[in-house]
């Protein structure tokens, strides 16, 4: 599993000095500072509830959007299910508060930075994203959609989910006719809106 995770030797795991191995995350996407030219046109801006963390996206539509009904997401998000969208790491950059991020590895039960990790605001604890090895699972609920009805609809369309995963753990039924997987997408059984195995 955790391939590049040294243990117990670094006294400043989240140091901003950049001299330690574990601090090297600051120099990689999505955490490294990028110039506006380097990053390109901004398509979306997201922020945590307290405003300490702010990020921008240079991609209009995520690679994929899903609702995850698994137990881990229910507990960690305090919600019946989690709304997640997948982005390449270089699609995201923090414009405010990259030093104010908190990390949590649910497998290691550790708050030291490691990969994969769950990223939230260290002050208000708004969940920002799950950083995986190759992509980030960003939570579009924190993305700003402006103030008009048209802007809100654009946001809904951009992040509309393709499917539900871990629907067998659902707290609520969603009759939206989207594909519903009992576990992971493409690697589990397809269920109908009521959670019964889908007849093919
Ligand atoms: Zn915050
Ligand atoms: Zn989940």
PDB file of C-alpha atoms and ligand atoms in Angstrom:
ATOM      1  CA  UNK A   1       0.000   0.000   0.000  1.00  0.00           C
ATOM      2  CA  UNK A   2       1.523   3.280   1.218  1.00  0.00           C
ATOM      3  CA  UNK A   3       4.623   3.244  -0.905  1.00  0.00           C
ATOM      4  CA  UNK A   4       6.378   6.501  -0.045  1.00  0.00           C
ATOM      5  CA  UNK A   5       5.506   6.831   3.599  1.00  0.00           C
ATOM      6  CA  UNK A   6       8.465   6.975   5.963  1.00  0.00           C
ATOM      7  CA  UNK A   7       7.374   6.455   9.569  1.00  0.00           C
ATOM      8  CA  UNK A   8       8.252   8.063  12.844  1.00  0.00           C
ATOM      9  CA  UNK A   9      11.540   9.755  11.934  1.00  0.00           C
ATOM     10  CA  UNK A  10      10.449  13.212  10.884  1.00  0.00           C
ATOM     11  CA  UNK A  11       9.857  15.687  13.716  1.00  0.00           C
ATOM     12  CA  UNK A  12       8.219  18.244  11.393  1.00  0.00           C
ATOM     13  CA  UNK A  13       5.925  16.212   9.181  1.00  0.00           C
ATOM     14  CA  UNK A  14       3.944  19.176   7.909  1.00  0.00           C
ATOM     15  CA  UNK A  15       6.809  21.647   7.959  1.00  0.00           C
ATOM     16  CA  UNK A  16       6.662  24.389   5.368  1.00  0.00           C
ATOM     17  CA  UNK A  17      10.448  24.392   5.083  1.00  0.00           C
ATOM     18  CA  UNK A  18      10.312  21.843   2.307  1.00  0.00           C
ATOM     19  CA  UNK A  19      13.521  20.236   3.537  1.00  0.00           C
ATOM     20  CA  UNK A  20      11.924  17.024   4.696  1.00  0.00           C
ATOM     21  CA  UNK A  21      10.551  14.240   2.559  1.00  0.00           C
ATOM     22  CA  UNK A  22       7.096  14.493   3.976  1.00  0.00           C
ATOM     23  CA  UNK A  23       6.951  18.220   3.295  1.00  0.00           C
ATOM     24  CA  UNK A  24       7.615  17.615  -0.388  1.00  0.00           C
ATOM     25  CA  UNK A  25       3.855  17.427  -0.989  1.00  0.00           C
ATOM     26  CA  UNK A  26       3.946  21.226  -1.012  1.00  0.00           C
ATOM     27  CA  UNK A  27       5.913  21.136  -4.223  1.00  0.00           C
ATOM     28  CA  UNK A  28       3.535  18.837  -6.065  1.00  0.00           C
ATOM     29  CA  UNK A  29       0.099  19.367  -7.602  1.00  0.00           C
ATOM     30  CA  UNK A  30      -2.426  20.211  -6.322  1.00  0.00           C
ATOM     31  CA  UNK A  31      -0.515  21.971  -3.486  1.00  0.00           C
ATOM     32  CA  UNK A  32       2.335  23.709  -5.308  1.00  0.00           C
ATOM     33  CA  UNK A  33       2.006  27.395  -6.038  1.00  0.00           C
ATOM     34  CA  UNK A  34       1.404  28.042  -9.744  1.00  0.00           C
ATOM     35  CA  UNK A  35       1.428  31.277 -11.680  1.00  0.00           C
ATOM     36  CA  UNK A  36      -1.788  32.301 -13.448  1.00  0.00           C
ATOM     37  CA  UNK A  37      -0.138  31.662 -16.851  1.00  0.00           C
ATOM     38  CA  UNK A  38       1.027  28.229 -15.780  1.00  0.00           C
ATOM     39  CA  UNK A  39      -2.401  27.298 -14.458  1.00  0.00           C
ATOM     40  CA  UNK A  40      -4.481  28.703 -17.305  1.00  0.00           C
ATOM     41  CA  UNK A  41      -8.054  30.053 -17.347  1.00  0.00           C
ATOM     42  CA  UNK A  42     -10.008  29.495 -14.144  1.00  0.00           C
ATOM     43  CA  UNK A  43     -13.253  27.555 -14.599  1.00  0.00           C
ATOM     44  CA  UNK A  44     -14.397  27.184 -10.997  1.00  0.00           C
ATOM     45  CA  UNK A  45     -13.478  28.461  -7.537  1.00  0.00           C
ATOM     46  CA  UNK A  46     -14.168  26.576  -4.318  1.00  0.00           C
ATOM     47  CA  UNK A  47     -13.766  27.485  -0.679  1.00  0.00           C
ATOM     48  CA  UNK A  48     -14.307  26.046   2.784  1.00  0.00           C
ATOM     49  CA  UNK A  49     -16.988  27.386   5.113  1.00  0.00           C
ATOM     50  CA  UNK A  50     -14.646  29.695   7.091  1.00  0.00           C
ATOM     51  CA  UNK A  51     -12.805  30.972   4.021  1.00  0.00           C
ATOM     52  CA  UNK A  52      -9.310  29.903   5.143  1.00  0.00           C
ATOM     53  CA  UNK A  53      -8.992  27.548   2.174  1.00  0.00           C
ATOM     54  CA  UNK A  54      -9.634  28.581  -1.392  1.00  0.00           C
ATOM     55  CA  UNK A  55      -8.855  26.684  -4.583  1.00  0.00           C
ATOM     56  CA  UNK A  56      -9.441  27.028  -8.282  1.00  0.00           C
ATOM     57  CA  UNK A  57      -9.985  24.571 -11.116  1.00  0.00           C
ATOM     58  CA  UNK A  58      -8.848  24.889 -14.719  1.00  0.00           C
ATOM     59  CA  UNK A  59     -11.201  22.178 -15.978  1.00  0.00           C
ATOM     60  CA  UNK A  60     -14.867  22.800 -16.715  1.00  0.00           C
ATOM     61  CA  UNK A  61     -16.111  19.255 -16.189  1.00  0.00           C
ATOM     62  CA  UNK A  62     -14.619  16.597 -13.927  1.00  0.00           C
ATOM     63  CA  UNK A  63     -13.433  13.261 -15.305  1.00  0.00           C
ATOM     64  CA  UNK A  64     -16.275  11.610 -13.400  1.00  0.00           C
ATOM     65  CA  UNK A  65     -18.913  12.409 -10.770  1.00  0.00           C
ATOM     66  CA  UNK A  66     -20.475   9.933  -8.369  1.00  0.00           C
ATOM     67  CA  UNK A  67     -22.515   9.651  -5.227  1.00  0.00           C
ATOM     68  CA  UNK A  68     -20.881   7.291  -2.751  1.00  0.00           C
ATOM     69  CA  UNK A  69     -23.152   5.691  -0.170  1.00  0.00           C
ATOM     70  CA  UNK A  70     -20.447   3.723   1.681  1.00  0.00           C
ATOM     71  CA  UNK A  71     -20.266   3.717   5.478  1.00  0.00           C
ATOM     72  CA  UNK A  72     -16.960   5.583   5.523  1.00  0.00           C
ATOM     73  CA  UNK A  73     -18.420   8.475   3.555  1.00  0.00           C
ATOM     74  CA  UNK A  74     -21.620   8.524   5.624  1.00  0.00           C
ATOM     75  CA  UNK A  75     -19.622   8.842   8.851  1.00  0.00           C
ATOM     76  CA  UNK A  76     -16.883  11.205   7.631  1.00  0.00           C
ATOM     77  CA  UNK A  77     -19.277  13.531   5.810  1.00  0.00           C
ATOM     78  CA  UNK A  78     -22.095  13.357   8.353  1.00  0.00           C
ATOM     79  CA  UNK A  79     -24.423  12.850   5.413  1.00  0.00           C
ATOM     80  CA  UNK A  80     -26.509  10.061   3.858  1.00  0.00           C
ATOM     81  CA  UNK A  81     -24.047   9.937   0.946  1.00  0.00           C
ATOM     82  CA  UNK A  82     -21.044  11.763  -0.465  1.00  0.00           C
ATOM     83  CA  UNK A  83     -20.908  13.754  -3.703  1.00  0.00           C
ATOM     84  CA  UNK A  84     -17.492  13.404  -5.279  1.00  0.00           C
ATOM     85  CA  UNK A  85     -15.952  14.416  -8.570  1.00  0.00           C
ATOM     86  CA  UNK A  86     -12.657  13.202  -9.982  1.00  0.00           C
ATOM     87  CA  UNK A  87     -10.020  15.637 -11.232  1.00  0.00           C
ATOM     88  CA  UNK A  88      -6.417  15.284 -12.343  1.00  0.00           C
ATOM     89  CA  UNK A  89      -4.145  16.768  -9.677  1.00  0.00           C
ATOM     90  CA  UNK A  90      -2.847  19.548 -12.003  1.00  0.00           C
ATOM     91  CA  UNK A  91      -6.482  20.656 -12.618  1.00  0.00           C
ATOM     92  CA  UNK A  92      -6.543  22.005  -9.043  1.00  0.00           C
ATOM     93  CA  UNK A  93      -4.485  24.644  -7.298  1.00  0.00           C
ATOM     94  CA  UNK A  94      -4.859  26.301  -3.907  1.00  0.00           C
ATOM     95  CA  UNK A  95      -5.037  30.083  -3.984  1.00  0.00           C
ATOM     96  CA  UNK A  96      -5.434  30.477  -0.230  1.00  0.00           C
ATOM     97  CA  UNK A  97      -4.566  28.451   2.812  1.00  0.00           C
ATOM     98  CA  UNK A  98      -2.532  25.551   1.446  1.00  0.00           C
ATOM     99  CA  UNK A  99      -0.671  25.779   4.774  1.00  0.00           C
ATOM    100  CA  UNK A 100      -3.970  25.502   6.613  1.00  0.00           C
ATOM    101  CA  UNK A 101      -4.922  22.099   5.279  1.00  0.00           C
ATOM    102  CA  UNK A 102      -5.466  19.153   7.578  1.00  0.00           C
ATOM    103  CA  UNK A 103      -4.792  15.604   6.465  1.00  0.00           C
ATOM    104  CA  UNK A 104      -6.285  12.356   7.632  1.00  0.00           C
ATOM    105  CA  UNK A 105      -5.498   8.850   6.490  1.00  0.00           C
ATOM    106  CA  UNK A 106      -8.530   6.715   7.254  1.00  0.00           C
ATOM    107  CA  UNK A 107      -6.601   3.491   6.701  1.00  0.00           C
ATOM    108  CA  UNK A 108      -3.670   4.459   8.967  1.00  0.00           C
ATOM    109  CA  UNK A 109      -5.817   6.607  11.278  1.00  0.00           C
ATOM    110  CA  UNK A 110      -3.078   9.213  11.026  1.00  0.00           C
ATOM    111  CA  UNK A 111      -3.085  12.992  10.617  1.00  0.00           C
ATOM    112  CA  UNK A 112       0.392  13.040   9.107  1.00  0.00           C
ATOM    113  CA  UNK A 113       0.543  13.731   5.397  1.00  0.00           C
ATOM    114  CA  UNK A 114       0.643  10.531   3.395  1.00  0.00           C
ATOM    115  CA  UNK A 115      -0.849   9.409   0.125  1.00  0.00           C
ATOM    116  CA  UNK A 116      -3.731   8.634  -0.140  1.00  0.00           C
ATOM    117  CA  UNK A 117      -5.167  11.109   2.348  1.00  0.00           C
ATOM    118  CA  UNK A 118      -8.347  13.008   3.156  1.00  0.00           C
ATOM    119  CA  UNK A 119      -7.922  16.777   2.982  1.00  0.00           C
ATOM    120  CA  UNK A 120      -9.965  19.275   4.989  1.00  0.00           C
ATOM    121  CA  UNK A 121      -9.688  22.798   6.374  1.00  0.00           C
ATOM    122  CA  UNK A 122      -7.736  22.716   9.644  1.00  0.00           C
ATOM    123  CA  UNK A 123      -9.944  25.472  11.060  1.00  0.00           C
ATOM    124  CA  UNK A 124     -13.569  24.725  10.074  1.00  0.00           C
ATOM    125  CA  UNK A 125     -13.025  21.089   8.960  1.00  0.00           C
ATOM    126  CA  UNK A 126     -14.945  21.443   5.701  1.00  0.00           C
ATOM    127  CA  UNK A 127     -13.986  18.371   3.633  1.00  0.00           C
ATOM    128  CA  UNK A 128     -12.067  19.573   0.566  1.00  0.00           C
ATOM    129  CA  UNK A 129     -11.021  16.412  -1.251  1.00  0.00           C
ATOM    130  CA  UNK A 130      -9.568  12.943  -1.006  1.00  0.00           C
ATOM    131  CA  UNK A 131      -6.122  12.917  -2.578  1.00  0.00           C
ATOM    132  CA  UNK A 132      -5.453   9.593  -4.208  1.00  0.00           C
ATOM    133  CA  UNK A 133      -2.245   8.384  -5.795  1.00  0.00           C
ATOM    134  CA  UNK A 134      -3.093   9.637  -9.282  1.00  0.00           C
ATOM    135  CA  UNK A 135      -6.232  11.748  -9.021  1.00  0.00           C
ATOM    136  CA  UNK A 136      -8.154  13.850  -6.528  1.00  0.00           C
ATOM    137  CA  UNK A 137     -11.724  13.209  -5.464  1.00  0.00           C
ATOM    138  CA  UNK A 138     -12.958  16.743  -5.003  1.00  0.00           C
ATOM    139  CA  UNK A 139     -16.232  17.588  -3.229  1.00  0.00           C
ATOM    140  CA  UNK A 140     -18.105  20.002  -5.507  1.00  0.00           C
ATOM    141  CA  UNK A 141     -20.464  21.104  -2.734  1.00  0.00           C
ATOM    142  CA  UNK A 142     -17.742  23.643  -1.826  1.00  0.00           C
ATOM    143  CA  UNK A 143     -17.545  25.050  -5.353  1.00  0.00           C
ATOM    144  CA  UNK A 144     -18.947  28.535  -5.716  1.00  0.00           C
ATOM    145  CA  UNK A 145     -21.779  28.741  -8.245  1.00  0.00           C
ATOM    146  CA  UNK A 146     -22.527  32.445  -8.177  1.00  0.00           C
ATOM    147  CA  UNK A 147     -25.890  33.960  -7.367  1.00  0.00           C
ATOM    148  CA  UNK A 148     -28.218  33.468 -10.307  1.00  0.00           C
ATOM    149  CA  UNK A 149     -30.454  30.534 -11.161  1.00  0.00           C
ATOM    150  CA  UNK A 150     -28.590  30.042 -14.469  1.00  0.00           C
ATOM    151  CA  UNK A 151     -25.239  29.864 -12.689  1.00  0.00           C
ATOM    152  CA  UNK A 152     -26.611  27.304 -10.245  1.00  0.00           C
ATOM    153  CA  UNK A 153     -27.919  25.201 -13.128  1.00  0.00           C
ATOM    154  CA  UNK A 154     -24.547  25.347 -14.859  1.00  0.00           C
ATOM    155  CA  UNK A 155     -22.938  24.055 -11.640  1.00  0.00           C
ATOM    156  CA  UNK A 156     -25.502  21.249 -11.337  1.00  0.00           C
ATOM    157  CA  UNK A 157     -24.903  20.193 -14.959  1.00  0.00           C
ATOM    158  CA  UNK A 158     -21.116  20.336 -14.691  1.00  0.00           C
ATOM    159  CA  UNK A 159     -20.998  18.076 -11.644  1.00  0.00           C
ATOM    160  CA  UNK A 160     -24.020  15.877 -12.351  1.00  0.00           C
ATOM    161  CA  UNK A 161     -23.269  12.306 -11.302  1.00  0.00           C
ATOM    162  CA  UNK A 162     -23.015   9.402 -13.697  1.00  0.00           C
ATOM    163  CA  UNK A 163     -23.687   6.739 -11.100  1.00  0.00           C
ATOM    164  CA  UNK A 164     -24.109   5.752  -7.472  1.00  0.00           C
ATOM    165  CA  UNK A 165     -21.604   3.491  -5.748  1.00  0.00           C
ATOM    166  CA  UNK A 166     -22.004   1.375  -2.594  1.00  0.00           C
ATOM    167  CA  UNK A 167     -25.770   1.732  -3.041  1.00  0.00           C
ATOM    168  CA  UNK A 168     -26.203  -1.411  -0.912  1.00  0.00           C
ATOM    169  CA  UNK A 169     -25.287   0.778   2.120  1.00  0.00           C
ATOM    170  CA  UNK A 170     -27.751   3.565   1.219  1.00  0.00           C
ATOM    171  CA  UNK A 171     -29.539   5.568   3.898  1.00  0.00           C
ATOM    172  CA  UNK A 172     -31.977   6.916   1.332  1.00  0.00           C
ATOM    173  CA  UNK A 173     -33.269   5.723  -2.038  1.00  0.00           C
ATOM    174  CA  UNK A 174     -32.606   7.994  -4.998  1.00  0.00           C
ATOM    175  CA  UNK A 175     -35.027   7.334  -7.881  1.00  0.00           C
ATOM    176  CA  UNK A 176     -32.919   9.159 -10.484  1.00  0.00           C
ATOM    177  CA  UNK A 177     -32.536   6.194 -12.885  1.00  0.00           C
ATOM    178  CA  UNK A 178     -28.740   6.507 -12.789  1.00  0.00           C
ATOM    179  CA  UNK A 179     -26.717   3.298 -12.659  1.00  0.00           C
ATOM    180  CA  UNK A 180     -26.428   2.048  -9.082  1.00  0.00           C
ATOM    181  CA  UNK A 181     -23.609  -0.282  -8.109  1.00  0.00           C
ATOM    182  CA  UNK A 182     -23.783  -2.389  -4.937  1.00  0.00           C
ATOM    183  CA  UNK A 183     -20.076  -1.618  -4.362  1.00  0.00           C
ATOM    184  CA  UNK A 184     -17.460  -0.101  -6.658  1.00  0.00           C
ATOM    185  CA  UNK A 185     -18.511   0.911 -10.179  1.00  0.00           C
ATOM    186  CA  UNK A 186     -17.898  -1.676 -12.880  1.00  0.00           C
ATOM    187  CA  UNK A 187     -16.732  -4.099 -10.211  1.00  0.00           C
ATOM    188  CA  UNK A 188     -19.956  -4.979  -8.397  1.00  0.00           C
ATOM    189  CA  UNK A 189     -23.587  -5.814  -9.040  1.00  0.00           C
ATOM    190  CA  UNK A 190     -25.993  -3.336 -10.643  1.00  0.00           C
ATOM    191  CA  UNK A 191     -29.041  -2.555  -8.496  1.00  0.00           C
ATOM    192  CA  UNK A 192     -32.323  -0.852  -9.275  1.00  0.00           C
ATOM    193  CA  UNK A 193     -33.503   2.331  -7.506  1.00  0.00           C
ATOM    194  CA  UNK A 194     -34.900   0.211  -4.614  1.00  0.00           C
ATOM    195  CA  UNK A 195     -31.660  -1.737  -4.239  1.00  0.00           C
ATOM    196  CA  UNK A 196     -32.816  -5.012  -5.844  1.00  0.00           C
ATOM    197  CA  UNK A 197     -30.447  -6.778  -8.244  1.00  0.00           C
ATOM    198  CA  UNK A 198     -31.117  -5.472 -11.716  1.00  0.00           C
ATOM    199  CA  UNK A 199     -32.422  -8.051 -14.175  1.00  0.00           C
ATOM    200  CA  UNK A 200     -30.506  -7.853 -17.437  1.00  0.00           C
TER     201      UNK A 200
HETATM  202 ZN1  LIG B   1     -12.240  26.570   6.746  1.00  0.00          ZN
HETATM  203 ZN1  LIG B   2     -17.598   6.215   0.058  1.00  0.00          ZN
END
